[in-house]
PDB file of C-alpha atoms in Angstrom:
ATOM      1  CA  MET A  58     -32.409  22.687 130.670  1.00  0.00           C
ATOM      2  CA  GLY A  59     -28.696  21.902 130.887  1.00  0.00           C
ATOM      3  CA  LYS A  60     -26.194  23.882 128.919  1.00  0.00           C
ATOM      4  CA  VAL A  61     -22.708  23.306 127.583  1.00  0.00           C
ATOM      5  CA  HIS A  62     -20.163  25.750 129.046  1.00  0.00           C
ATOM      6  CA  LEU A  63     -16.882  26.022 127.108  1.00  0.00           C
ATOM      7  CA  ILE A  64     -14.228  27.522 129.443  1.00  0.00           C
ATOM      8  CA  GLU A  65     -11.622  29.179 127.270  1.00  0.00           C
ATOM      9  CA  HIS A  66      -9.509  31.073 129.815  1.00  0.00           C
ATOM     10  CA  PRO A  67      -5.958  31.592 128.455  1.00  0.00           C
ATOM     11  CA  LEU A  68      -4.320  29.833 131.405  1.00  0.00           C
ATOM     12  CA  ILE A  69      -6.564  26.814 130.897  1.00  0.00           C
ATOM     13  CA  GLN A  70      -5.816  26.688 127.151  1.00  0.00           C
ATOM     14  CA  HIS A  71      -2.079  26.999 127.734  1.00  0.00           C
ATOM     15  CA  LYS A  72      -1.989  24.169 130.244  1.00  0.00           C
ATOM     16  CA  LEU A  73      -4.316  22.014 128.164  1.00  0.00           C
ATOM     17  CA  THR A  74      -1.879  22.244 125.266  1.00  0.00           C
ATOM     18  CA  ILE A  75       0.886  20.875 127.391  1.00  0.00           C
ATOM     19  CA  ILE A  76      -1.426  18.127 128.686  1.00  0.00           C
ATOM     20  CA  ARG A  77      -2.137  17.058 125.116  1.00  0.00           C
ATOM     21  CA  ASP A  78       1.551  16.753 124.244  1.00  0.00           C
ATOM     22  CA  LYS A  79       2.528  13.070 124.047  1.00  0.00           C
ATOM     23  CA  ASN A  80       5.943  13.957 125.485  1.00  0.00           C
ATOM     24  CA  THR A  81       4.498  15.296 128.758  1.00  0.00           C
ATOM     25  CA  GLY A  82       5.389  12.801 131.498  1.00  0.00           C
ATOM     26  CA  ALA A  83       3.095  11.401 134.136  1.00  0.00           C
ATOM     27  CA  LYS A  84       4.276  13.782 136.896  1.00  0.00           C
ATOM     28  CA  ASP A  85       3.715  16.924 134.872  1.00  0.00           C
ATOM     29  CA  PHE A  86       0.515  15.501 133.451  1.00  0.00           C
ATOM     30  CA  ARG A  87      -0.932  14.930 136.931  1.00  0.00           C
ATOM     31  CA  GLU A  88       0.056  18.376 138.156  1.00  0.00           C
ATOM     32  CA  LEU A  89      -1.426  20.081 135.078  1.00  0.00           C
ATOM     33  CA  VAL A  90      -4.668  18.198 135.263  1.00  0.00           C
ATOM     34  CA  GLU A  91      -4.956  19.264 138.909  1.00  0.00           C
ATOM     35  CA  GLU A  92      -4.217  22.927 137.980  1.00  0.00           C
ATOM     36  CA  VAL A  93      -6.724  22.973 135.146  1.00  0.00           C
ATOM     37  CA  SER A  94      -9.342  21.398 137.354  1.00  0.00           C
ATOM     38  CA  LEU A  95      -8.803  24.137 139.980  1.00  0.00           C
ATOM     39  CA  LEU A  96      -9.159  26.842 137.305  1.00  0.00           C
ATOM     40  CA  MET A  97     -12.305  25.236 135.837  1.00  0.00           C
ATOM     41  CA  ALA A  98     -13.803  24.946 139.277  1.00  0.00           C
ATOM     42  CA  TYR A  99     -14.000  28.740 139.429  1.00  0.00           C
ATOM     43  CA  GLU A 100     -16.571  28.690 136.592  1.00  0.00           C
ATOM     44  CA  VAL A 101     -18.336  25.556 137.738  1.00  0.00           C
ATOM     45  CA  THR A 102     -19.011  27.144 141.181  1.00  0.00           C
ATOM     46  CA  ARG A 103     -19.902  30.636 139.874  1.00  0.00           C
ATOM     47  CA  ASP A 104     -23.556  30.309 140.848  1.00  0.00           C
ATOM     48  CA  ILE A 105     -22.972  29.143 144.421  1.00  0.00           C
ATOM     49  CA  CYS A 106     -25.303  31.032 146.783  1.00  0.00           C
ATOM     50  CA  LEU A 107     -23.874  33.535 149.278  1.00  0.00           C
ATOM     51  CA  GLU A 108     -25.196  35.024 152.556  1.00  0.00           C
ATOM     52  CA  GLU A 109     -24.237  38.270 154.171  1.00  0.00           C
ATOM     53  CA  VAL A 110     -22.397  38.103 157.483  1.00  0.00           C
ATOM     54  CA  GLU A 111     -20.719  40.559 159.841  1.00  0.00           C
ATOM     55  CA  VAL A 112     -16.970  40.355 160.277  1.00  0.00           C
ATOM     56  CA  GLU A 113     -14.587  42.449 162.368  1.00  0.00           C
ATOM     57  CA  THR A 114     -11.439  43.568 160.603  1.00  0.00           C
ATOM     58  CA  PRO A 115      -8.458  45.068 162.523  1.00  0.00           C
ATOM     59  CA  MET A 116     -10.093  48.417 161.774  1.00  0.00           C
ATOM     60  CA  CYS A 117     -13.812  48.016 162.335  1.00  0.00           C
ATOM     61  CA  LYS A 118     -16.860  45.829 161.789  1.00  0.00           C
ATOM     62  CA  THR A 119     -18.087  45.366 158.188  1.00  0.00           C
ATOM     63  CA  LYS A 120     -20.241  43.212 156.056  1.00  0.00           C
ATOM     64  CA  GLY A 121     -18.918  40.255 154.095  1.00  0.00           C
ATOM     65  CA  TYR A 122     -20.254  37.160 152.307  1.00  0.00           C
ATOM     66  CA  THR A 123     -19.889  33.442 152.938  1.00  0.00           C
ATOM     67  CA  MET A 124     -21.151  30.374 151.057  1.00  0.00           C
ATOM     68  CA  ALA A 125     -24.729  29.488 151.858  1.00  0.00           C
ATOM     69  CA  GLY A 126     -27.293  26.993 150.731  1.00  0.00           C
ATOM     70  CA  LYS A 127     -26.249  23.573 149.506  1.00  0.00           C
ATOM     71  CA  LYS A 128     -22.801  22.213 150.251  1.00  0.00           C
ATOM     72  CA  VAL A 129     -20.590  20.746 147.495  1.00  0.00           C
ATOM     73  CA  GLY A 130     -19.897  17.159 146.638  1.00  0.00           C
ATOM     74  CA  VAL A 131     -17.232  15.987 144.142  1.00  0.00           C
ATOM     75  CA  ILE A 132     -17.802  12.635 142.409  1.00  0.00           C
ATOM     76  CA  PRO A 133     -14.931  11.324 140.266  1.00  0.00           C
ATOM     77  CA  VAL A 134     -15.706   8.598 137.770  1.00  0.00           C
ATOM     78  CA  LEU A 135     -13.016   5.972 138.384  1.00  0.00           C
ATOM     79  CA  ARG A 136     -10.317   5.915 137.609  1.00  0.00           C
ATOM     80  CA  ALA A 137      -9.276   8.918 135.574  1.00  0.00           C
ATOM     81  CA  GLY A 138     -11.609  11.233 137.478  1.00  0.00           C
ATOM     82  CA  LEU A 139      -9.371  10.909 140.483  1.00  0.00           C
ATOM     83  CA  GLY A 140      -6.829  13.215 138.825  1.00  0.00           C
ATOM     84  CA  MET A 141      -9.286  16.128 138.952  1.00  0.00           C
ATOM     85  CA  VAL A 142     -10.343  15.886 142.591  1.00  0.00           C
ATOM     86  CA  ASP A 143      -7.365  17.560 144.354  1.00  0.00           C
ATOM     87  CA  GLY A 144      -7.604  20.668 142.221  1.00  0.00           C
ATOM     88  CA  ILE A 145     -11.251  21.207 143.259  1.00  0.00           C
ATOM     89  CA  LEU A 146     -10.491  20.429 146.920  1.00  0.00           C
ATOM     90  CA  ARG A 147      -7.789  23.082 146.956  1.00  0.00           C
ATOM     91  CA  LEU A 148     -10.510  25.539 146.079  1.00  0.00           C
ATOM     92  CA  ILE A 149     -13.294  24.019 148.184  1.00  0.00           C
ATOM     93  CA  PRO A 150     -11.580  22.052 151.000  1.00  0.00           C
ATOM     94  CA  THR A 151     -14.903  21.414 152.774  1.00  0.00           C
ATOM     95  CA  ALA A 152     -16.357  19.515 149.841  1.00  0.00           C
ATOM     96  CA  ARG A 153     -17.231  15.855 150.366  1.00  0.00           C
ATOM     97  CA  VAL A 154     -15.856  13.302 147.871  1.00  0.00           C
ATOM     98  CA  GLY A 155     -17.722  10.234 146.580  1.00  0.00           C
ATOM     99  CA  HIS A 156     -16.508   7.692 144.063  1.00  0.00           C
ATOM    100  CA  ILE A 157     -18.254   5.780 141.351  1.00  0.00           C
ATOM    101  CA  GLY A 158     -16.937   3.087 139.027  1.00  0.00           C
ATOM    102  CA  VAL A 159     -18.581   1.996 135.817  1.00  0.00           C
ATOM    103  CA  TYR A 160     -17.549  -0.493 133.149  1.00  0.00           C
ATOM    104  CA  ARG A 161     -19.259  -1.672 129.971  1.00  0.00           C
ATOM    105  CA  ASP A 162     -20.433  -5.326 129.941  1.00  0.00           C
ATOM    106  CA  PRO A 163     -18.764  -6.961 126.882  1.00  0.00           C
ATOM    107  CA  ALA A 164     -21.811  -9.093 126.133  1.00  0.00           C
ATOM    108  CA  SER A 165     -24.695  -6.625 126.582  1.00  0.00           C
ATOM    109  CA  LEU A 166     -22.597  -3.474 125.974  1.00  0.00           C
ATOM    110  CA  GLN A 167     -24.545  -1.889 128.849  1.00  0.00           C
ATOM    111  CA  PRO A 168     -22.860   0.182 131.607  1.00  0.00           C
ATOM    112  CA  VAL A 169     -22.456  -1.739 134.882  1.00  0.00           C
ATOM    113  CA  GLU A 170     -21.737  -0.091 138.196  1.00  0.00           C
ATOM    114  CA  TYR A 171     -18.937  -1.911 140.026  1.00  0.00           C
ATOM    115  CA  TYR A 172     -18.331   0.591 142.917  1.00  0.00           C
ATOM    116  CA  CYS A 173     -20.306   3.414 144.361  1.00  0.00           C
ATOM    117  CA  LYS A 174     -19.634   5.270 147.632  1.00  0.00           C
ATOM    118  CA  LEU A 175     -21.370   8.641 147.996  1.00  0.00           C
ATOM    119  CA  PRO A 176     -21.872  11.133 150.792  1.00  0.00           C
ATOM    120  CA  ASP A 177     -24.798  10.299 153.037  1.00  0.00           C
ATOM    121  CA  ASP A 178     -26.326  13.749 152.528  1.00  0.00           C
ATOM    122  CA  ILE A 179     -26.155  13.586 148.734  1.00  0.00           C
ATOM    123  CA  LYS A 180     -29.617  15.059 148.388  1.00  0.00           C
ATOM    124  CA  GLU A 181     -28.472  18.222 150.110  1.00  0.00           C
ATOM    125  CA  ARG A 182     -25.364  18.869 148.012  1.00  0.00           C
ATOM    126  CA  ASP A 183     -24.478  20.469 144.738  1.00  0.00           C
ATOM    127  CA  LEU A 184     -22.625  17.633 143.000  1.00  0.00           C
ATOM    128  CA  ILE A 185     -19.810  17.961 140.500  1.00  0.00           C
ATOM    129  CA  VAL A 186     -19.175  14.760 138.531  1.00  0.00           C
ATOM    130  CA  VAL A 187     -15.608  14.744 137.186  1.00  0.00           C
ATOM    131  CA  ASP A 188     -14.014  12.787 134.367  1.00  0.00           C
ATOM    132  CA  PRO A 189     -11.241  14.179 132.168  1.00  0.00           C
ATOM    133  CA  MET A 190     -12.634  12.738 128.919  1.00  0.00           C
ATOM    134  CA  LEU A 191     -16.239  12.825 127.697  1.00  0.00           C
ATOM    135  CA  ALA A 192     -15.860  10.491 124.702  1.00  0.00           C
ATOM    136  CA  THR A 193     -18.853   8.248 123.943  1.00  0.00           C
ATOM    137  CA  GLY A 194     -20.646   9.586 126.987  1.00  0.00           C
ATOM    138  CA  GLY A 195     -21.740   6.144 128.107  1.00  0.00           C
ATOM    139  CA  SER A 196     -19.846   5.981 131.412  1.00  0.00           C
ATOM    140  CA  ALA A 197     -20.649   9.563 132.430  1.00  0.00           C
ATOM    141  CA  ALA A 198     -24.334   9.178 131.544  1.00  0.00           C
ATOM    142  CA  ALA A 199     -24.499   5.914 133.567  1.00  0.00           C
ATOM    143  CA  ALA A 200     -22.632   7.482 136.505  1.00  0.00           C
ATOM    144  CA  ILE A 201     -25.100  10.359 136.607  1.00  0.00           C
ATOM    145  CA  ALA A 202     -28.048   7.953 136.456  1.00  0.00           C
ATOM    146  CA  PHE A 203     -26.626   5.902 139.354  1.00  0.00           C
ATOM    147  CA  ILE A 204     -26.235   9.118 141.370  1.00  0.00           C
ATOM    148  CA  LYS A 205     -29.805  10.203 140.591  1.00  0.00           C
ATOM    149  CA  GLU A 206     -31.049   6.763 141.724  1.00  0.00           C
ATOM    150  CA  ARG A 207     -29.499   7.492 145.118  1.00  0.00           C
ATOM    151  CA  GLY A 208     -31.177  10.875 145.454  1.00  0.00           C
ATOM    152  CA  GLY A 209     -28.788  13.336 143.792  1.00  0.00           C
ATOM    153  CA  THR A 210     -30.688  16.159 142.125  1.00  0.00           C
ATOM    154  CA  SER A 211     -28.256  19.067 141.636  1.00  0.00           C
ATOM    155  CA  ILE A 212     -25.580  17.709 139.301  1.00  0.00           C
ATOM    156  CA  LYS A 213     -22.974  19.185 137.002  1.00  0.00           C
ATOM    157  CA  LEU A 214     -20.496  17.389 134.765  1.00  0.00           C
ATOM    158  CA  MET A 215     -16.901  18.730 134.469  1.00  0.00           C
ATOM    159  CA  CYS A 216     -14.497  17.365 131.830  1.00  0.00           C
ATOM    160  CA  LEU A 217     -11.241  18.524 130.263  1.00  0.00           C
ATOM    161  CA  LEU A 218     -12.142  17.369 126.777  1.00  0.00           C
ATOM    162  CA  ALA A 219     -15.347  16.363 125.077  1.00  0.00           C
ATOM    163  CA  ALA A 220     -16.339  14.866 121.745  1.00  0.00           C
ATOM    164  CA  PRO A 221     -19.556  16.135 120.120  1.00  0.00           C
ATOM    165  CA  GLU A 222     -20.909  12.555 120.306  1.00  0.00           C
ATOM    166  CA  GLY A 223     -20.446  12.428 124.092  1.00  0.00           C
ATOM    167  CA  ILE A 224     -22.071  15.813 124.604  1.00  0.00           C
ATOM    168  CA  ALA A 225     -25.096  14.638 122.578  1.00  0.00           C
ATOM    169  CA  VAL A 226     -25.455  11.524 124.755  1.00  0.00           C
ATOM    170  CA  ILE A 227     -25.469  13.527 127.996  1.00  0.00           C
ATOM    171  CA  GLU A 228     -27.845  16.136 126.601  1.00  0.00           C
ATOM    172  CA  LYS A 229     -30.327  13.386 125.643  1.00  0.00           C
ATOM    173  CA  ALA A 230     -30.013  11.233 128.786  1.00  0.00           C
ATOM    174  CA  HIS A 231     -29.714  14.095 131.301  1.00  0.00           C
ATOM    175  CA  PRO A 232     -31.064  17.353 129.854  1.00  0.00           C
ATOM    176  CA  ASP A 233     -30.988  18.843 133.363  1.00  0.00           C
ATOM    177  CA  VAL A 234     -27.211  18.550 133.769  1.00  0.00           C
ATOM    178  CA  ASP A 235     -24.841  21.376 132.786  1.00  0.00           C
ATOM    179  CA  ILE A 236     -21.615  20.315 131.081  1.00  0.00           C
ATOM    180  CA  PHE A 237     -18.382  22.220 131.653  1.00  0.00           C
ATOM    181  CA  VAL A 238     -15.481  21.534 129.308  1.00  0.00           C
ATOM    182  CA  ALA A 239     -12.135  23.165 128.451  1.00  0.00           C
ATOM    183  CA  ALA A 240     -12.297  22.027 124.829  1.00  0.00           C
ATOM    184  CA  ILE A 241     -14.680  20.403 122.409  1.00  0.00           C
ATOM    185  CA  ASP A 242     -12.640  18.268 120.023  1.00  0.00           C
ATOM    186  CA  GLU A 243     -13.368  17.115 116.471  1.00  0.00           C
ATOM    187  CA  LYS A 244     -14.694  13.576 116.771  1.00  0.00           C
ATOM    188  CA  LEU A 245     -14.275  10.051 118.040  1.00  0.00           C
ATOM    189  CA  ASP A 246     -12.157   7.521 116.120  1.00  0.00           C
ATOM    190  CA  GLU A 247     -13.248   3.947 115.334  1.00  0.00           C
ATOM    191  CA  LYS A 248     -12.107   2.832 118.808  1.00  0.00           C
ATOM    192  CA  GLY A 249     -14.040   5.477 120.663  1.00  0.00           C
ATOM    193  CA  TYR A 250     -11.030   7.740 121.480  1.00  0.00           C
ATOM    194  CA  ILE A 251     -11.305  11.509 121.180  1.00  0.00           C
ATOM    195  CA  VAL A 252      -9.445  13.082 118.271  1.00  0.00           C
ATOM    196  CA  PRO A 253      -7.156  15.007 118.563  1.00  0.00           C
ATOM    197  CA  GLY A 254      -7.612  14.326 122.294  1.00  0.00           C
ATOM    198  CA  LEU A 255      -4.806  13.435 124.635  1.00  0.00           C
ATOM    199  CA  GLY A 256      -4.734   9.640 124.652  1.00  0.00           C
ATOM    200  CA  ASP A 257      -5.903   7.568 127.555  1.00  0.00           C
ATOM    201  CA  ALA A 258      -6.156   9.927 130.510  1.00  0.00           C
ATOM    202  CA  GLY A 259      -6.046   7.163 133.114  1.00  0.00           C
ATOM    203  CA  ASP A 260      -2.872   5.632 131.685  1.00  0.00           C
ATOM    204  CA  ARG A 261      -1.183   8.996 131.427  1.00  0.00           C
ATOM    205  CA  LEU A 262      -2.127   9.948 134.978  1.00  0.00           C
ATOM    206  CA  PHE A 263      -0.960   6.762 136.582  1.00  0.00           C
ATOM    207  CA  GLY A 264       1.838   5.643 134.222  1.00  0.00           C
ATOM    208  CA  THR A 265       0.026   2.501 133.044  1.00  0.00           C
ATOM    209  CA  LYS A 266      -0.790   1.092 129.635  1.00  0.00           C
TER     210      LYS A 266
END
């Protein structure tokens, strides 16, 4: 059963406050999102398996540990999820990166996949799906479903902010997926934006409106 993990480290909360500030420009916004993503990745990867190995220091031989088991894959939900990738790669440079794009059909209101490129060995990887905002939950739930259809089984969702409504959607659609967030905000407004939130993450990352 998936769980919701609220990561409240002081450094994350400090940087998240600056990210929320409407006066924070695109350059600082991008850098801070990358930094928070790196810090969050420490918690998301806490359960990675290790194996014991022998290493020779300048003094003598000793025992150490290296990552074992499944390798890591990072899957940003386009486009805002791109802002979180580099932070994770700084921590796990060997991770493979896939990309998935989802939009909501204006007629049916159903999520539609418009782009999907995933690692060939997706079945053999621990996957971290990243998207700064978990608002309605529709795009993230659809992205996870598309990944599962292609064989992904070990999946975690990592977001900066979440609304209770979005968390509920993921918990219902994908009860096996753990959710990692830096803050759970109050609600969604009538347009589906998180309140208090930080605005449109994609626009603030890339300087668009």
